[in-house]
Amino acid sequence: ELFYRNKLVSCANPESVETAINWPLLPNRSVPCMCLTVNGRADLLDEHSPGLVNAIEAAVVAQTVLRLFELFPDSNGKLGQEDIGVIAPYRTQVYEIRRCLRQLRLPQV
């Protein structure tokens, strides 16, 4: 209710959520959510883009998602790419995170 004008709705399969609760890197096992703070620097995406992007942050996010799948390879299909959500406040940063995820063969996150 406090964020995103109550428009952010959880659509994850409950079995997927329960699988993620057992992830050892999760700071609070009762809430399958984590926030990352990354020291990096904002650069222009390209000379034609008005937005800034933090490439280090995007790479860390993508690697964190990859680790999740590496830690749970035997989830028997309970944890799919479409069950993982990444929220970034800036459109250019979203593009950069998606690019990094595609490089790791995670295009549906």
Short mmCIF file of N, CA and C in Angstrom, two decimals:
data_model
loop_
_atom_site.label_atom_id
_atom_site.label_comp_id
_atom_site.label_asym_id
_atom_site.label_seq_id
_atom_site.Cartn_x
_atom_site.Cartn_y
_atom_site.Cartn_z
N GLU A 1 0.81 -1.20 0.00
CA GLU A 1 0.00 0.00 0.00
C GLU A 1 0.85 1.26 0.00
N LEU A 2 2.02 1.20 0.63
CA LEU A 2 2.85 2.39 0.75
C LEU A 2 3.62 2.72 -0.52
N PHE A 3 3.83 1.71 -1.36
CA PHE A 3 4.65 1.91 -2.55
C PHE A 3 3.87 1.56 -3.81
N TYR A 4 4.20 2.19 -4.89
CA TYR A 4 3.63 1.90 -6.21
C TYR A 4 2.11 2.06 -6.24
N ARG A 5 1.59 2.91 -5.37
CA ARG A 5 0.15 3.22 -5.32
C ARG A 5 -0.71 1.95 -5.28
N ASN A 6 -0.20 0.97 -4.56
CA ASN A 6 -0.90 -0.31 -4.36
C ASN A 6 -1.15 -1.06 -5.66
N LYS A 7 -0.30 -0.81 -6.68
CA LYS A 7 -0.47 -1.47 -7.97
C LYS A 7 0.47 -2.67 -8.13
N LEU A 8 1.41 -2.85 -7.20
CA LEU A 8 2.34 -3.97 -7.27
C LEU A 8 1.66 -5.18 -6.65
N VAL A 9 1.41 -6.19 -7.47
CA VAL A 9 0.66 -7.37 -7.03
C VAL A 9 1.54 -8.60 -7.18
N SER A 10 1.59 -9.40 -6.13
CA SER A 10 2.35 -10.64 -6.18
C SER A 10 1.58 -11.66 -7.02
N CYS A 11 2.23 -12.20 -8.00
CA CYS A 11 1.61 -13.20 -8.87
C CYS A 11 2.37 -14.52 -8.83
N ALA A 12 3.33 -14.64 -7.93
CA ALA A 12 4.17 -15.82 -7.88
C ALA A 12 3.40 -17.03 -7.39
N ASN A 13 3.74 -18.17 -7.95
CA ASN A 13 3.21 -19.44 -7.50
C ASN A 13 3.66 -19.65 -6.06
N PRO A 14 2.75 -19.99 -5.12
CA PRO A 14 3.14 -20.17 -3.71
C PRO A 14 4.28 -21.18 -3.53
N GLU A 15 4.31 -22.23 -4.35
CA GLU A 15 5.41 -23.20 -4.25
C GLU A 15 6.75 -22.53 -4.58
N SER A 16 6.75 -21.62 -5.54
CA SER A 16 7.97 -20.91 -5.89
C SER A 16 8.42 -20.02 -4.75
N VAL A 17 7.48 -19.34 -4.12
CA VAL A 17 7.81 -18.47 -3.00
C VAL A 17 8.42 -19.28 -1.87
N GLU A 18 7.83 -20.42 -1.57
CA GLU A 18 8.36 -21.25 -0.49
C GLU A 18 9.74 -21.78 -0.83
N THR A 19 10.00 -22.07 -2.08
CA THR A 19 11.33 -22.51 -2.50
C THR A 19 12.34 -21.40 -2.25
N ALA A 20 11.98 -20.19 -2.59
CA ALA A 20 12.90 -19.06 -2.44
C ALA A 20 13.17 -18.74 -0.97
N ILE A 21 12.26 -19.05 -0.08
CA ILE A 21 12.45 -18.77 1.34
C ILE A 21 13.66 -19.52 1.89
N ASN A 22 14.00 -20.64 1.29
CA ASN A 22 15.13 -21.43 1.76
C ASN A 22 16.47 -20.98 1.18
N TRP A 23 16.48 -19.92 0.41
CA TRP A 23 17.72 -19.44 -0.18
C TRP A 23 18.60 -18.88 0.93
N PRO A 24 19.82 -19.37 1.07
CA PRO A 24 20.68 -18.95 2.18
C PRO A 24 21.08 -17.47 2.16
N LEU A 25 21.01 -16.81 1.03
CA LEU A 25 21.39 -15.39 0.96
C LEU A 25 20.24 -14.44 1.28
N LEU A 26 19.06 -15.00 1.52
CA LEU A 26 17.89 -14.17 1.80
C LEU A 26 18.01 -13.61 3.22
N PRO A 27 17.96 -12.29 3.39
CA PRO A 27 18.15 -11.71 4.72
C PRO A 27 17.02 -12.02 5.70
N ASN A 28 15.79 -12.16 5.22
CA ASN A 28 14.65 -12.43 6.10
C ASN A 28 13.84 -13.55 5.46
N ARG A 29 13.92 -14.72 6.03
CA ARG A 29 13.29 -15.89 5.41
C ARG A 29 11.76 -15.82 5.38
N SER A 30 11.17 -14.96 6.17
CA SER A 30 9.71 -14.85 6.12
C SER A 30 9.23 -13.96 4.98
N VAL A 31 10.17 -13.25 4.35
CA VAL A 31 9.83 -12.36 3.24
C VAL A 31 10.81 -12.63 2.10
N PRO A 32 10.38 -13.29 1.01
CA PRO A 32 11.31 -13.62 -0.08
C PRO A 32 11.61 -12.40 -0.95
N CYS A 33 12.32 -11.45 -0.34
CA CYS A 33 12.65 -10.20 -1.03
C CYS A 33 14.01 -9.74 -0.52
N MET A 34 14.80 -9.18 -1.39
CA MET A 34 16.06 -8.62 -0.94
C MET A 34 16.35 -7.33 -1.69
N CYS A 35 17.03 -6.43 -1.01
CA CYS A 35 17.47 -5.17 -1.60
C CYS A 35 18.98 -5.20 -1.65
N LEU A 36 19.54 -4.77 -2.75
CA LEU A 36 20.99 -4.74 -2.92
C LEU A 36 21.47 -3.30 -2.94
N THR A 37 22.54 -3.05 -2.23
CA THR A 37 23.21 -1.76 -2.30
C THR A 37 24.56 -2.01 -2.94
N VAL A 38 24.83 -1.33 -4.02
CA VAL A 38 26.05 -1.56 -4.78
C VAL A 38 26.75 -0.23 -4.99
N ASN A 39 28.02 -0.20 -4.66
CA ASN A 39 28.80 0.99 -4.98
C ASN A 39 29.22 0.89 -6.44
N GLY A 40 28.88 1.86 -7.18
CA GLY A 40 29.22 1.90 -8.59
C GLY A 40 29.17 3.33 -9.04
N ARG A 41 29.12 3.51 -10.33
CA ARG A 41 28.99 4.89 -10.81
C ARG A 41 28.03 4.92 -11.97
N ALA A 42 27.35 6.01 -12.06
CA ALA A 42 26.37 6.19 -13.13
C ALA A 42 27.07 6.77 -14.36
N ASP A 43 26.85 6.11 -15.47
CA ASP A 43 27.39 6.57 -16.75
C ASP A 43 26.26 6.70 -17.74
N LEU A 44 26.50 7.43 -18.83
CA LEU A 44 25.52 7.49 -19.90
C LEU A 44 25.44 6.12 -20.57
N LEU A 45 24.23 5.68 -20.87
CA LEU A 45 24.04 4.41 -21.56
C LEU A 45 24.70 4.48 -22.93
N ASP A 46 24.43 5.54 -23.65
CA ASP A 46 25.11 5.85 -24.90
C ASP A 46 24.93 7.33 -25.17
N GLU A 47 25.57 7.82 -26.19
CA GLU A 47 25.53 9.27 -26.44
C GLU A 47 24.15 9.78 -26.84
N HIS A 48 23.24 8.87 -27.22
CA HIS A 48 21.90 9.28 -27.64
C HIS A 48 20.86 9.12 -26.53
N SER A 49 21.28 8.59 -25.40
CA SER A 49 20.35 8.32 -24.31
C SER A 49 20.46 9.41 -23.24
N PRO A 50 19.32 9.95 -22.81
CA PRO A 50 19.37 10.99 -21.78
C PRO A 50 19.55 10.40 -20.38
N GLY A 51 19.37 9.08 -20.21
CA GLY A 51 19.42 8.47 -18.89
C GLY A 51 20.78 7.94 -18.52
N LEU A 52 20.96 7.78 -17.21
CA LEU A 52 22.19 7.22 -16.68
C LEU A 52 21.98 5.76 -16.33
N VAL A 53 23.09 5.01 -16.30
CA VAL A 53 23.02 3.60 -15.97
C VAL A 53 24.22 3.25 -15.10
N ASN A 54 23.98 2.36 -14.15
CA ASN A 54 25.05 1.86 -13.29
C ASN A 54 25.31 0.42 -13.73
N ALA A 55 26.32 0.22 -14.57
CA ALA A 55 26.60 -1.11 -15.13
C ALA A 55 27.03 -2.10 -14.06
N ILE A 56 27.75 -1.64 -13.05
CA ILE A 56 28.19 -2.53 -11.97
C ILE A 56 26.98 -3.06 -11.21
N GLU A 57 26.06 -2.17 -10.89
CA GLU A 57 24.85 -2.58 -10.19
C GLU A 57 24.05 -3.60 -11.02
N ALA A 58 23.91 -3.34 -12.30
CA ALA A 58 23.16 -4.26 -13.17
C ALA A 58 23.81 -5.63 -13.20
N ALA A 59 25.14 -5.68 -13.28
CA ALA A 59 25.85 -6.96 -13.29
C ALA A 59 25.68 -7.70 -11.97
N VAL A 60 25.71 -6.99 -10.85
CA VAL A 60 25.53 -7.62 -9.54
C VAL A 60 24.12 -8.18 -9.42
N VAL A 61 23.13 -7.45 -9.88
CA VAL A 61 21.75 -7.94 -9.84
C VAL A 61 21.62 -9.21 -10.66
N ALA A 62 22.15 -9.20 -11.88
CA ALA A 62 22.05 -10.37 -12.75
C ALA A 62 22.78 -11.56 -12.14
N GLN A 63 23.95 -11.35 -11.56
CA GLN A 63 24.68 -12.44 -10.93
C GLN A 63 23.95 -12.98 -9.70
N THR A 64 23.26 -12.12 -8.97
CA THR A 64 22.48 -12.56 -7.81
C THR A 64 21.34 -13.45 -8.25
N VAL A 65 20.67 -13.07 -9.32
CA VAL A 65 19.58 -13.90 -9.86
C VAL A 65 20.14 -15.24 -10.33
N LEU A 66 21.26 -15.21 -11.01
CA LEU A 66 21.89 -16.45 -11.47
C LEU A 66 22.22 -17.37 -10.29
N ARG A 67 22.74 -16.80 -9.21
CA ARG A 67 23.07 -17.59 -8.02
C ARG A 67 21.83 -18.26 -7.44
N LEU A 68 20.71 -17.57 -7.49
CA LEU A 68 19.47 -18.16 -7.00
C LEU A 68 19.16 -19.45 -7.76
N PHE A 69 19.28 -19.40 -9.07
CA PHE A 69 19.00 -20.59 -9.87
C PHE A 69 20.07 -21.66 -9.68
N GLU A 70 21.31 -21.24 -9.46
CA GLU A 70 22.38 -22.22 -9.22
C GLU A 70 22.20 -22.94 -7.89
N LEU A 71 21.67 -22.24 -6.90
CA LEU A 71 21.47 -22.85 -5.59
C LEU A 71 20.27 -23.78 -5.55
N PHE A 72 19.35 -23.61 -6.49
CA PHE A 72 18.15 -24.43 -6.52
C PHE A 72 17.95 -25.08 -7.88
N PRO A 73 18.96 -25.82 -8.37
CA PRO A 73 18.80 -26.45 -9.68
C PRO A 73 17.78 -27.58 -9.66
N ASP A 74 17.50 -28.09 -8.48
CA ASP A 74 16.59 -29.24 -8.38
C ASP A 74 15.20 -28.84 -7.91
N SER A 75 14.78 -27.63 -8.25
CA SER A 75 13.46 -27.16 -7.81
C SER A 75 12.33 -27.82 -8.59
N ASN A 76 12.68 -28.73 -9.49
CA ASN A 76 11.67 -29.47 -10.26
C ASN A 76 10.67 -28.55 -10.97
N GLY A 77 11.16 -27.47 -11.49
CA GLY A 77 10.29 -26.56 -12.23
C GLY A 77 9.45 -25.65 -11.35
N LYS A 78 9.61 -25.76 -10.03
CA LYS A 78 8.82 -24.92 -9.13
C LYS A 78 9.27 -23.47 -9.17
N LEU A 79 10.54 -23.27 -9.48
CA LEU A 79 11.08 -21.92 -9.54
C LEU A 79 11.48 -21.62 -10.97
N GLY A 80 10.71 -20.77 -11.62
CA GLY A 80 10.98 -20.40 -13.00
C GLY A 80 11.46 -18.97 -13.10
N GLN A 81 12.02 -18.65 -14.25
CA GLN A 81 12.49 -17.28 -14.45
C GLN A 81 11.37 -16.27 -14.25
N GLU A 82 10.17 -16.65 -14.67
CA GLU A 82 9.04 -15.72 -14.56
C GLU A 82 8.60 -15.51 -13.10
N ASP A 83 9.15 -16.28 -12.17
CA ASP A 83 8.81 -16.13 -10.75
C ASP A 83 9.72 -15.13 -10.04
N ILE A 84 10.74 -14.65 -10.73
CA ILE A 84 11.70 -13.72 -10.14
C ILE A 84 11.40 -12.33 -10.67
N GLY A 85 11.31 -11.37 -9.78
CA GLY A 85 11.08 -9.99 -10.18
C GLY A 85 12.23 -9.10 -9.74
N VAL A 86 12.62 -8.19 -10.59
CA VAL A 86 13.64 -7.21 -10.28
C VAL A 86 13.01 -5.85 -10.49
N ILE A 87 13.11 -5.01 -9.49
CA ILE A 87 12.52 -3.68 -9.56
C ILE A 87 13.64 -2.65 -9.57
N ALA A 88 13.64 -1.79 -10.54
CA ALA A 88 14.60 -0.70 -10.63
C ALA A 88 13.82 0.57 -10.98
N PRO A 89 14.15 1.67 -10.34
CA PRO A 89 13.34 2.88 -10.53
C PRO A 89 13.57 3.63 -11.84
N TYR A 90 14.66 3.33 -12.55
CA TYR A 90 14.97 4.10 -13.75
C TYR A 90 14.95 3.21 -14.98
N ARG A 91 14.31 3.69 -16.03
CA ARG A 91 14.12 2.91 -17.25
C ARG A 91 15.44 2.47 -17.86
N THR A 92 16.42 3.35 -17.91
CA THR A 92 17.70 2.96 -18.51
C THR A 92 18.38 1.87 -17.68
N GLN A 93 18.19 1.91 -16.37
CA GLN A 93 18.77 0.87 -15.52
C GLN A 93 18.06 -0.47 -15.76
N VAL A 94 16.76 -0.42 -15.96
CA VAL A 94 16.00 -1.63 -16.28
C VAL A 94 16.54 -2.24 -17.57
N TYR A 95 16.79 -1.43 -18.57
CA TYR A 95 17.33 -1.93 -19.84
C TYR A 95 18.69 -2.61 -19.62
N GLU A 96 19.53 -2.00 -18.81
CA GLU A 96 20.86 -2.56 -18.56
C GLU A 96 20.76 -3.88 -17.78
N ILE A 97 19.88 -3.95 -16.80
CA ILE A 97 19.69 -5.19 -16.05
C ILE A 97 19.19 -6.28 -16.98
N ARG A 98 18.23 -5.95 -17.83
CA ARG A 98 17.71 -6.94 -18.79
C ARG A 98 18.82 -7.42 -19.73
N ARG A 99 19.67 -6.52 -20.17
CA ARG A 99 20.78 -6.90 -21.05
C ARG A 99 21.70 -7.89 -20.34
N CYS A 100 22.02 -7.61 -19.09
CA CYS A 100 22.89 -8.50 -18.32
C CYS A 100 22.21 -9.86 -18.09
N LEU A 101 20.93 -9.85 -17.82
CA LEU A 101 20.21 -11.11 -17.62
C LEU A 101 20.17 -11.93 -18.91
N ARG A 102 19.98 -11.28 -20.04
CA ARG A 102 20.00 -12.00 -21.32
C ARG A 102 21.36 -12.64 -21.57
N GLN A 103 22.42 -11.95 -21.22
CA GLN A 103 23.77 -12.51 -21.40
C GLN A 103 23.95 -13.78 -20.57
N LEU A 104 23.24 -13.86 -19.45
CA LEU A 104 23.34 -15.04 -18.58
C LEU A 104 22.26 -16.07 -18.91
N ARG A 105 21.59 -15.87 -20.03
CA ARG A 105 20.51 -16.76 -20.49
C ARG A 105 19.34 -16.80 -19.50
N LEU A 106 19.00 -15.62 -19.00
CA LEU A 106 17.84 -15.46 -18.11
C LEU A 106 16.93 -14.37 -18.66
N PRO A 107 16.41 -14.54 -19.88
CA PRO A 107 15.65 -13.46 -20.51
C PRO A 107 14.25 -13.26 -19.97
N GLN A 108 13.74 -14.19 -19.18
CA GLN A 108 12.35 -14.07 -18.72
C GLN A 108 12.22 -13.53 -17.30
N VAL A 109 13.36 -13.18 -16.67
CA VAL A 109 13.29 -12.60 -15.33
C VAL A 109 12.73 -11.21 -15.45
#
